[in-house]
PDB file of C-alpha atoms and ligand atoms in Angstrom:
ATOM      1  CA  MET A   1      -3.084 -34.929 -16.839  1.00 67.00           C
ATOM      2  CA  THR A   2      -2.244 -31.543 -18.393  1.00 83.00           C
ATOM      3  CA  ALA A   3       0.018 -29.087 -16.600  1.00 89.00           C
ATOM      4  CA  PRO A   4      -1.707 -26.037 -15.084  1.00 91.00           C
ATOM      5  CA  ARG A   5      -1.648 -22.950 -17.283  1.00 94.00           C
ATOM      6  CA  PRO A   6       0.166 -19.841 -15.968  1.00 95.00           C
ATOM      7  CA  TRP A   7      -2.225 -17.807 -13.816  1.00 95.00           C
ATOM      8  CA  GLN A   8      -0.978 -14.486 -15.229  1.00 94.00           C
ATOM      9  CA  SER A   9      -2.479 -14.966 -18.692  1.00 93.00           C
ATOM     10  CA  GLU A  10      -5.734 -16.181 -17.119  1.00 93.00           C
ATOM     11  CA  ALA A  11      -5.812 -13.027 -14.940  1.00 94.00           C
ATOM     12  CA  ASP A  12      -5.281 -10.868 -18.039  1.00 91.00           C
ATOM     13  CA  ARG A  13      -8.211 -12.567 -19.750  1.00 91.00           C
ATOM     14  CA  LEU A  14     -10.583 -12.620 -16.767  1.00 93.00           C
ATOM     15  CA  GLY A  15      -9.700  -9.083 -15.682  1.00 90.00           C
ATOM     16  CA  HIS A  16     -11.229  -7.768 -18.895  1.00 84.00           C
ATOM     17  CA  ALA A  17     -14.109 -10.233 -19.161  1.00 81.00           C
ATOM     18  CA  ASP A  18     -16.922  -8.290 -17.461  1.00 85.00           C
ATOM     19  CA  PRO A  19     -16.428  -4.575 -16.781  1.00 84.00           C
ATOM     20  CA  SER A  20     -19.819  -4.473 -15.012  1.00 90.00           C
ATOM     21  CA  ASP A  21     -18.446  -6.803 -12.295  1.00 91.00           C
ATOM     22  CA  PRO A  22     -14.941  -5.526 -11.504  1.00 93.00           C
ATOM     23  CA  THR A  23     -14.216  -7.988  -8.673  1.00 95.00           C
ATOM     24  CA  GLY A  24     -16.057 -11.161  -9.802  1.00 95.00           C
ATOM     25  CA  TRP A  25     -13.055 -12.470 -11.733  1.00 96.00           C
ATOM     26  CA  PHE A  26     -10.981 -13.061  -8.601  1.00 97.00           C
ATOM     27  CA  GLU A  27     -13.154 -15.956  -7.485  1.00 97.00           C
ATOM     28  CA  ARG A  28     -12.988 -17.456 -10.988  1.00 97.00           C
ATOM     29  CA  LEU A  29      -9.185 -17.219 -10.936  1.00 97.00           C
ATOM     30  CA  TRP A  30      -8.734 -18.632  -7.424  1.00 98.00           C
ATOM     31  CA  SER A  31     -11.228 -21.445  -8.185  1.00 97.00           C
ATOM     32  CA  SER A  32      -9.315 -22.359 -11.339  1.00 97.00           C
ATOM     33  CA  ALA A  33      -6.154 -22.579  -9.250  1.00 97.00           C
ATOM     34  CA  ARG A  34      -7.894 -24.733  -6.633  1.00 96.00           C
ATOM     35  CA  SER A  35      -9.020 -27.145  -9.332  1.00 96.00           C
ATOM     36  CA  GLY A  36      -5.527 -27.282 -10.856  1.00 95.00           C
ATOM     37  CA  ASP A  37      -6.393 -25.581 -14.170  1.00 95.00           C
ATOM     38  CA  VAL A  38      -3.985 -22.691 -13.509  1.00 96.00           C
ATOM     39  CA  THR A  39      -0.975 -22.214 -11.256  1.00 97.00           C
ATOM     40  CA  THR A  40      -1.499 -20.578  -7.850  1.00 97.00           C
ATOM     41  CA  PRO A  41      -1.735 -16.782  -8.165  1.00 97.00           C
ATOM     42  CA  TRP A  42       0.181 -14.374  -5.931  1.00 97.00           C
ATOM     43  CA  ASP A  43       1.918 -17.334  -4.330  1.00 97.00           C
ATOM     44  CA  ARG A  44       4.317 -16.337  -1.571  1.00 96.00           C
ATOM     45  CA  ASP A  45       5.016 -17.334   2.022  1.00 97.00           C
ATOM     46  CA  ASP A  46       7.284 -14.449   3.060  1.00 96.00           C
ATOM     47  CA  PRO A  47       5.887 -11.025   3.961  1.00 96.00           C
ATOM     48  CA  HIS A  48       6.111  -8.424   1.211  1.00 96.00           C
ATOM     49  CA  PRO A  49       9.560  -6.774   1.551  1.00 95.00           C
ATOM     50  CA  ALA A  50       7.964  -3.313   1.897  1.00 95.00           C
ATOM     51  CA  LEU A  51       5.970  -4.580   4.896  1.00 96.00           C
ATOM     52  CA  ALA A  52       8.858  -6.543   6.397  1.00 95.00           C
ATOM     53  CA  SER A  53      11.212  -3.552   6.262  1.00 94.00           C
ATOM     54  CA  TRP A  54       8.498  -1.255   7.672  1.00 95.00           C
ATOM     55  CA  THR A  55       7.803  -3.480  10.677  1.00 94.00           C
ATOM     56  CA  GLY A  56      11.558  -3.978  11.172  1.00 87.00           C
ATOM     57  CA  ALA A  57      12.648  -6.791  13.451  1.00 71.00           C
ATOM     58  CA  PRO A  58      10.841  -6.182  16.750  1.00 67.00           C
ATOM     59  CA  ALA A  59      10.742  -9.033  19.233  1.00 71.00           C
ATOM     60  CA  PRO A  60       8.072 -11.439  18.037  1.00 73.00           C
ATOM     61  CA  GLY A  61       4.858 -11.411  20.021  1.00 73.00           C
ATOM     62  CA  LEU A  62       5.293  -7.919  21.493  1.00 82.00           C
ATOM     63  CA  ALA A  63       2.894  -5.982  19.246  1.00 85.00           C
ATOM     64  CA  THR A  64      -0.548  -5.363  20.689  1.00 89.00           C
ATOM     65  CA  GLY A  65      -3.887  -4.449  19.171  1.00 96.00           C
ATOM     66  CA  THR A  66      -5.867  -5.533  16.143  1.00 98.00           C
ATOM     67  CA  ALA A  67      -4.623  -5.753  12.576  1.00 98.00           C
ATOM     68  CA  VAL A  68      -6.353  -6.477   9.290  1.00 98.00           C
ATOM     69  CA  VAL A  69      -4.902  -7.438   5.908  1.00 98.00           C
ATOM     70  CA  VAL A  70      -7.062  -6.381   2.960  1.00 98.00           C
ATOM     71  CA  GLY A  71      -7.284  -8.828   0.014  1.00 98.00           C
ATOM     72  CA  CYS A  72      -5.076 -11.200   1.981  1.00 98.00           C
ATOM     73  CA  GLY A  73      -4.809 -13.933  -0.667  1.00 98.00           C
ATOM     74  CA  LEU A  74      -2.739 -16.779   0.760  1.00 98.00           C
ATOM     75  CA  GLY A  75      -2.022 -14.864   3.974  1.00 98.00           C
ATOM     76  CA  ALA A  76       1.764 -14.346   4.054  1.00 98.00           C
ATOM     77  CA  ASP A  77       1.380 -10.766   5.338  1.00 98.00           C
ATOM     78  CA  ALA A  78      -1.323 -11.682   7.856  1.00 98.00           C
ATOM     79  CA  GLU A  79       0.904 -14.446   9.229  1.00 97.00           C
ATOM     80  CA  HIS A  80       3.753 -11.934   9.635  1.00 96.00           C
ATOM     81  CA  LEU A  81       1.557  -9.558  11.642  1.00 96.00           C
ATOM     82  CA  ALA A  82       0.251 -12.396  13.813  1.00 96.00           C
ATOM     83  CA  ARG A  83       3.833 -13.467  14.565  1.00 95.00           C
ATOM     84  CA  LEU A  84       4.557  -9.909  15.716  1.00 94.00           C
ATOM     85  CA  GLY A  85       1.686 -10.221  18.198  1.00 94.00           C
ATOM     86  CA  TYR A  86      -1.288  -8.536  16.495  1.00 96.00           C
ATOM     87  CA  ASP A  87      -4.731 -10.050  16.822  1.00 97.00           C
ATOM     88  CA  THR A  88      -4.969 -10.437  13.055  1.00 98.00           C
ATOM     89  CA  THR A  89      -7.790 -10.780  10.536  1.00 98.00           C
ATOM     90  CA  GLY A  90      -7.201 -11.448   6.840  1.00 98.00           C
ATOM     91  CA  PHE A  91     -10.070 -11.038   4.416  1.00 98.00           C
ATOM     92  CA  ASP A  92     -10.523 -11.618   0.720  1.00 98.00           C
ATOM     93  CA  VAL A  93     -13.456 -11.283  -1.659  1.00 98.00           C
ATOM     94  CA  SER A  94     -12.790 -14.787  -3.007  1.00 98.00           C
ATOM     95  CA  PRO A  95     -14.087 -17.754  -0.978  1.00 98.00           C
ATOM     96  CA  ALA A  96     -11.632 -19.979  -2.872  1.00 98.00           C
ATOM     97  CA  ALA A  97      -8.732 -17.755  -1.767  1.00 98.00           C
ATOM     98  CA  ILE A  98      -9.861 -17.934   1.849  1.00 98.00           C
ATOM     99  CA  ALA A  99     -10.199 -21.726   1.609  1.00 98.00           C
ATOM    100  CA  ALA A 100      -6.652 -21.905   0.219  1.00 98.00           C
ATOM    101  CA  ALA A 101      -5.309 -19.624   2.989  1.00 98.00           C
ATOM    102  CA  ARG A 102      -6.976 -21.690   5.726  1.00 98.00           C
ATOM    103  CA  GLU A 103      -5.561 -24.854   4.210  1.00 98.00           C
ATOM    104  CA  ARG A 104      -2.036 -23.510   3.793  1.00 98.00           C
ATOM    105  CA  ARG A 105      -1.986 -21.849   7.234  1.00 98.00           C
ATOM    106  CA  ALA A 106      -3.598 -24.678   9.211  1.00 97.00           C
ATOM    107  CA  GLY A 107      -3.285 -23.989  12.945  1.00 96.00           C
ATOM    108  CA  SER A 108      -2.686 -20.263  12.399  1.00 98.00           C
ATOM    109  CA  PRO A 109      -4.043 -17.749  14.936  1.00 98.00           C
ATOM    110  CA  VAL A 110      -5.142 -15.495  12.028  1.00 98.00           C
ATOM    111  CA  THR A 111      -8.885 -15.210  11.393  1.00 98.00           C
ATOM    112  CA  TYR A 112      -9.357 -15.711   7.645  1.00 98.00           C
ATOM    113  CA  VAL A 113     -12.753 -14.560   6.399  1.00 98.00           C
ATOM    114  CA  VAL A 114     -14.505 -13.760   3.143  1.00 98.00           C
ATOM    115  CA  GLY A 115     -15.103 -10.021   2.894  1.00 98.00           C
ATOM    116  CA  ASN A 116     -15.584  -7.430   0.189  1.00 98.00           C
ATOM    117  CA  LEU A 117     -13.874  -4.071   0.443  1.00 98.00           C
ATOM    118  CA  LEU A 118     -16.803  -2.630  -1.512  1.00 97.00           C
ATOM    119  CA  ASP A 119     -19.373  -3.956   0.971  1.00 97.00           C
ATOM    120  CA  LEU A 120     -17.740  -4.176   4.382  1.00 98.00           C
ATOM    121  CA  PRO A 121     -19.463  -5.369   7.566  1.00 98.00           C
ATOM    122  CA  HIS A 122     -20.593  -2.386   9.675  1.00 98.00           C
ATOM    123  CA  GLU A 123     -18.743  -3.693  12.710  1.00 98.00           C
ATOM    124  CA  TRP A 124     -15.398  -3.358  10.895  1.00 98.00           C
ATOM    125  CA  ALA A 125     -15.733   0.437  10.601  1.00 98.00           C
ATOM    126  CA  GLY A 126     -12.871   1.923  12.626  1.00 98.00           C
ATOM    127  CA  ALA A 127     -12.137  -1.481  14.182  1.00 98.00           C
ATOM    128  CA  PHE A 128      -8.437  -2.043  13.404  1.00 98.00           C
ATOM    129  CA  ASP A 129      -5.338  -0.495  14.968  1.00 98.00           C
ATOM    130  CA  LEU A 130      -3.252  -1.475  11.947  1.00 97.00           C
ATOM    131  CA  VAL A 131      -4.617  -1.830   8.411  1.00 98.00           C
ATOM    132  CA  VAL A 132      -2.329  -3.295   5.744  1.00 98.00           C
ATOM    133  CA  GLU A 133      -3.329  -2.989   2.097  1.00 98.00           C
ATOM    134  CA  ILE A 134      -0.917  -4.516  -0.412  1.00 98.00           C
ATOM    135  CA  TYR A 135      -1.811  -4.709  -4.141  1.00 97.00           C
ATOM    136  CA  THR A 136      -5.598  -5.082  -3.788  1.00 98.00           C
ATOM    137  CA  VAL A 137      -6.634  -1.600  -4.926  1.00 98.00           C
ATOM    138  CA  GLN A 138      -4.315  -1.766  -7.947  1.00 96.00           C
ATOM    139  CA  ALA A 139      -5.726  -5.186  -8.889  1.00 96.00           C
ATOM    140  CA  VAL A 140      -9.234  -3.792  -9.407  1.00 96.00           C
ATOM    141  CA  SER A 141     -10.226  -1.543 -12.291  1.00 93.00           C
ATOM    142  CA  ARG A 142     -10.224   2.225 -11.900  1.00 93.00           C
ATOM    143  CA  SER A 143     -14.027   2.297 -12.235  1.00 93.00           C
ATOM    144  CA  VAL A 144     -14.287   1.576  -8.484  1.00 95.00           C
ATOM    145  CA  ARG A 145     -10.994   3.065  -7.282  1.00 96.00           C
ATOM    146  CA  ASP A 146     -12.534   5.790  -5.130  1.00 97.00           C
ATOM    147  CA  ASP A 147     -14.818   3.262  -3.411  1.00 98.00           C
ATOM    148  CA  MET A 148     -11.958   0.789  -2.861  1.00 98.00           C
ATOM    149  CA  THR A 149      -9.811   3.554  -1.348  1.00 98.00           C
ATOM    150  CA  ALA A 150     -12.665   4.709   0.889  1.00 98.00           C
ATOM    151  CA  GLY A 151     -13.218   1.109   2.044  1.00 98.00           C
ATOM    152  CA  VAL A 152      -9.577   0.807   3.111  1.00 98.00           C
ATOM    153  CA  ARG A 153      -9.732   4.118   5.017  1.00 98.00           C
ATOM    154  CA  SER A 154     -12.915   3.112   6.825  1.00 98.00           C
ATOM    155  CA  LEU A 155     -11.207   0.188   8.582  1.00 98.00           C
ATOM    156  CA  VAL A 156      -8.701   2.324  10.545  1.00 98.00           C
ATOM    157  CA  ALA A 157      -9.439   2.837  14.268  1.00 98.00           C
ATOM    158  CA  PRO A 158      -9.017   6.198  16.010  1.00 97.00           C
ATOM    159  CA  GLY A 159      -5.277   6.545  16.617  1.00 97.00           C
ATOM    160  CA  GLY A 160      -4.676   3.699  14.163  1.00 97.00           C
ATOM    161  CA  THR A 161      -2.220   3.270  11.286  1.00 97.00           C
ATOM    162  CA  LEU A 162      -2.695   2.409   7.631  1.00 98.00           C
ATOM    163  CA  LEU A 163       0.113   0.974   5.513  1.00 98.00           C
ATOM    164  CA  VAL A 164      -0.474   0.946   1.754  1.00 98.00           C
ATOM    165  CA  VAL A 165       1.846  -0.713  -0.788  1.00 97.00           C
ATOM    166  CA  GLN A 166       1.001  -0.347  -4.499  1.00 96.00           C
ATOM    167  CA  ALA A 167       2.770  -0.264  -7.839  1.00 94.00           C
ATOM    168  CA  ALA A 168       3.388   3.305  -8.985  1.00 93.00           C
ATOM    169  CA  THR A 169       2.651   4.911 -12.329  1.00 91.00           C
ATOM    170  CA  GLY A 170       3.009   8.373 -13.762  1.00 88.00           C
ATOM    171  CA  THR A 171      -0.150   8.182 -15.856  1.00 85.00           C
ATOM    172  CA  ALA A 172      -3.665   6.907 -15.186  1.00 79.00           C
ATOM    173  CA  ASP A 173      -4.218   5.371 -18.610  1.00 79.00           C
ATOM    174  CA  GLU A 174      -2.349   2.058 -18.347  1.00 76.00           C
ATOM    175  CA  ASP A 175      -4.293  -1.047 -19.265  1.00 82.00           C
ATOM    176  CA  GLY A 176      -4.511  -3.643 -16.502  1.00 85.00           C
ATOM    177  CA  PRO A 177      -4.712  -5.748 -14.531  1.00 91.00           C
ATOM    178  CA  PRO A 178      -2.992  -4.406 -12.579  1.00 93.00           C
ATOM    179  CA  TRP A 179      -3.826  -0.710 -12.710  1.00 93.00           C
ATOM    180  CA  PRO A 180      -0.958   0.980 -10.782  1.00 94.00           C
ATOM    181  CA  LEU A 181      -1.585   4.123  -8.747  1.00 95.00           C
ATOM    182  CA  THR A 182      -0.578   7.688  -9.517  1.00 95.00           C
ATOM    183  CA  ARG A 183       0.697   9.945  -6.736  1.00 96.00           C
ATOM    184  CA  ALA A 184      -2.726  11.609  -6.563  1.00 96.00           C
ATOM    185  CA  GLU A 185      -4.357   8.195  -6.089  1.00 97.00           C
ATOM    186  CA  ILE A 186      -1.972   7.256  -3.271  1.00 97.00           C
ATOM    187  CA  GLU A 187      -2.500  10.660  -1.650  1.00 98.00           C
ATOM    188  CA  ALA A 188      -6.250   9.981  -1.743  1.00 97.00           C
ATOM    189  CA  PHE A 189      -5.840   7.575   1.191  1.00 98.00           C
ATOM    190  CA  GLY A 190      -5.224  10.701   3.300  1.00 98.00           C
ATOM    191  CA  GLN A 191      -8.856  11.758   3.783  1.00 96.00           C
ATOM    192  CA  ASP A 192     -11.696  11.216   6.271  1.00 95.00           C
ATOM    193  CA  GLY A 193      -9.472  11.951   9.269  1.00 96.00           C
ATOM    194  CA  LEU A 194      -6.388  10.131   7.972  1.00 98.00           C
ATOM    195  CA  SER A 195      -3.187  12.006   7.235  1.00 97.00           C
ATOM    196  CA  ALA A 196       0.024  10.886   5.606  1.00 97.00           C
ATOM    197  CA  VAL A 197       3.050  10.279   7.830  1.00 97.00           C
ATOM    198  CA  SER A 198       5.190   9.348   4.819  1.00 97.00           C
ATOM    199  CA  ILE A 199       4.795   8.565   1.131  1.00 97.00           C
ATOM    200  CA  GLU A 200       7.840   6.881  -0.400  1.00 95.00           C
ATOM    201  CA  GLU A 201       8.455   5.572  -3.887  1.00 94.00           C
ATOM    202  CA  LEU A 202      10.643   2.512  -3.430  1.00 93.00           C
ATOM    203  CA  ALA A 203      12.773   1.506  -6.395  1.00 85.00           C
ATOM    204  CA  GLY A 204      11.645  -1.537  -8.321  1.00 71.00           C
ATOM    205  CA  PRO A 205      14.217  -4.328  -8.492  1.00 62.00           C
ATOM    206  CA  GLY A 206      16.543  -3.903 -11.462  1.00 58.00           C
ATOM    207  CA  SER A 207      14.571  -1.046 -12.991  1.00 62.00           C
ATOM    208  CA  PRO A 208      16.276   2.261 -12.154  1.00 62.00           C
ATOM    209  CA  GLY A 209      14.400   5.262 -13.491  1.00 64.00           C
ATOM    210  CA  ARG A 210      11.126   3.372 -13.955  1.00 72.00           C
ATOM    211  CA  PRO A 211       8.091   3.785 -11.680  1.00 78.00           C
ATOM    212  CA  GLY A 212       8.618   1.805  -8.494  1.00 91.00           C
ATOM    213  CA  THR A 213       6.402   0.880  -5.563  1.00 94.00           C
ATOM    214  CA  TRP A 214       4.494   3.265  -3.315  1.00 96.00           C
ATOM    215  CA  ARG A 215       4.760   2.709   0.397  1.00 97.00           C
ATOM    216  CA  ALA A 216       2.494   5.091   2.286  1.00 98.00           C
ATOM    217  CA  GLU A 217       1.982   5.247   6.025  1.00 98.00           C
ATOM    218  CA  LEU A 218      -1.048   7.135   7.299  1.00 98.00           C
ATOM    219  CA  ARG A 219      -2.498   7.821  10.751  1.00 98.00           C
ATOM    220  CA  ARG A 220      -5.938   8.579  12.057  1.00 98.00           C
ATOM    221  CA  ALA A 221      -5.944  11.216  14.821  1.00 94.00           C
TER     222      ALA A 221
HETATM  223  C1  SAM B   1      -3.144  -8.774  -6.455  1.00 79.73           C
HETATM  224  S1  SAM B   1      -3.855  -9.876  -5.294  1.00 79.73           S
HETATM  225  C2  SAM B   1      -2.818  -9.544  -3.891  1.00 79.73           C
HETATM  226  C3  SAM B   1      -2.927 -10.570  -2.816  1.00 79.73           C
HETATM  227  C4  SAM B   1      -2.073 -10.261  -1.586  1.00 79.73           C
HETATM  228  N1  SAM B   1      -2.459  -9.014  -0.969  1.00 79.73           N
HETATM  229  C5  SAM B   1      -0.623 -10.225  -1.970  1.00 79.73           C
HETATM  230  O1  SAM B   1      -0.006  -9.141  -1.956  1.00 79.73           O
HETATM  231  O2  SAM B   1      -0.059 -11.298  -2.273  1.00 79.73           O
HETATM  232  C6  SAM B   1      -5.359  -9.034  -4.869  1.00 79.73           C
HETATM  233  C7  SAM B   1      -6.226  -9.812  -3.913  1.00 79.73           C
HETATM  234  O3  SAM B   1      -7.333  -9.001  -3.548  1.00 79.73           O
HETATM  235  C8  SAM B   1      -8.518  -9.756  -3.564  1.00 79.73           C
HETATM  236  N2  SAM B   1      -9.601  -8.790  -3.813  1.00 79.73           N
HETATM  237  C9  SAM B   1      -9.934  -8.200  -4.968  1.00 79.73           C
HETATM  238  N3  SAM B   1     -10.977  -7.371  -4.812  1.00 79.73           N
HETATM  239  C10 SAM B   1     -11.287  -7.412  -3.501  1.00 79.73           C
HETATM  240  C11 SAM B   1     -12.288  -6.782  -2.713  1.00 79.73           C
HETATM  241  N4  SAM B   1     -13.179  -5.949  -3.257  1.00 79.73           N
HETATM  242  N5  SAM B   1     -12.341  -7.057  -1.395  1.00 79.73           N
HETATM  243  C12 SAM B   1     -11.437  -7.929  -0.829  1.00 79.73           C
HETATM  244  N6  SAM B   1     -10.501  -8.573  -1.536  1.00 79.73           N
HETATM  245  C13 SAM B   1     -10.415  -8.315  -2.856  1.00 79.73           C
HETATM  246  C14 SAM B   1      -8.291 -10.795  -4.653  1.00 79.73           C
HETATM  247  O4  SAM B   1      -9.097 -11.944  -4.536  1.00 79.73           O
HETATM  248  C15 SAM B   1      -6.812 -11.108  -4.483  1.00 79.73           C
HETATM  249  O5  SAM B   1      -6.592 -12.176  -3.605  1.00 79.73           O
END
């Protein structure tokens, strides 16, 4: 049996394979991982540090309301929100990713479902008190960036909160995947009734002076 190939080089290849289908490659990548051809992509069990430090250390189980994690992958962030007490949904465009999340998080209270940010169910419009989007928008080519951003905004309930974490860039011409976000692109989450509470650029580990990570918190009135 041959060892699985690193998923990163497969993502580089697939991410450029068909510009007319900017999200189709995710299912191909996750399926290759499920069949053991490549290593597991975006493999982590701890919440992203920018989410963990934002939620702080409240008493587990005390949060109320609904939460959704966009492009949830293996579900580490969704599990974190569920532990805090949110009634949590995690969705991903890739059925193979959702199958992997359900398998890894067997017994979890999180609802893991297949869903496409570019074609969301009507009933999800304004349905979530907390929306967490980490690295999905940057993973998809700029050709659909405005639509991806609008999809994220549409999920936030009246009075709800959106937390966005993305790699930062100073220029919009970098070749991806991923395609990091400029300040203007992160500010674009603040439309359609959403306004920014804070936009921070967190330093990347060990890379002083280089573009870091955006963490933006937004609210709907
Ligand atoms: C870079 S990975 C990040 C995964 C996870 N959020 C994390 O931080 O570990 C991007 C994820 O978004 C999913 N994705 C890409 N396009 C999507 C879309 N249009 N709707 C929902 N999920 C999408 C991919 O399948 C993939 O799991």
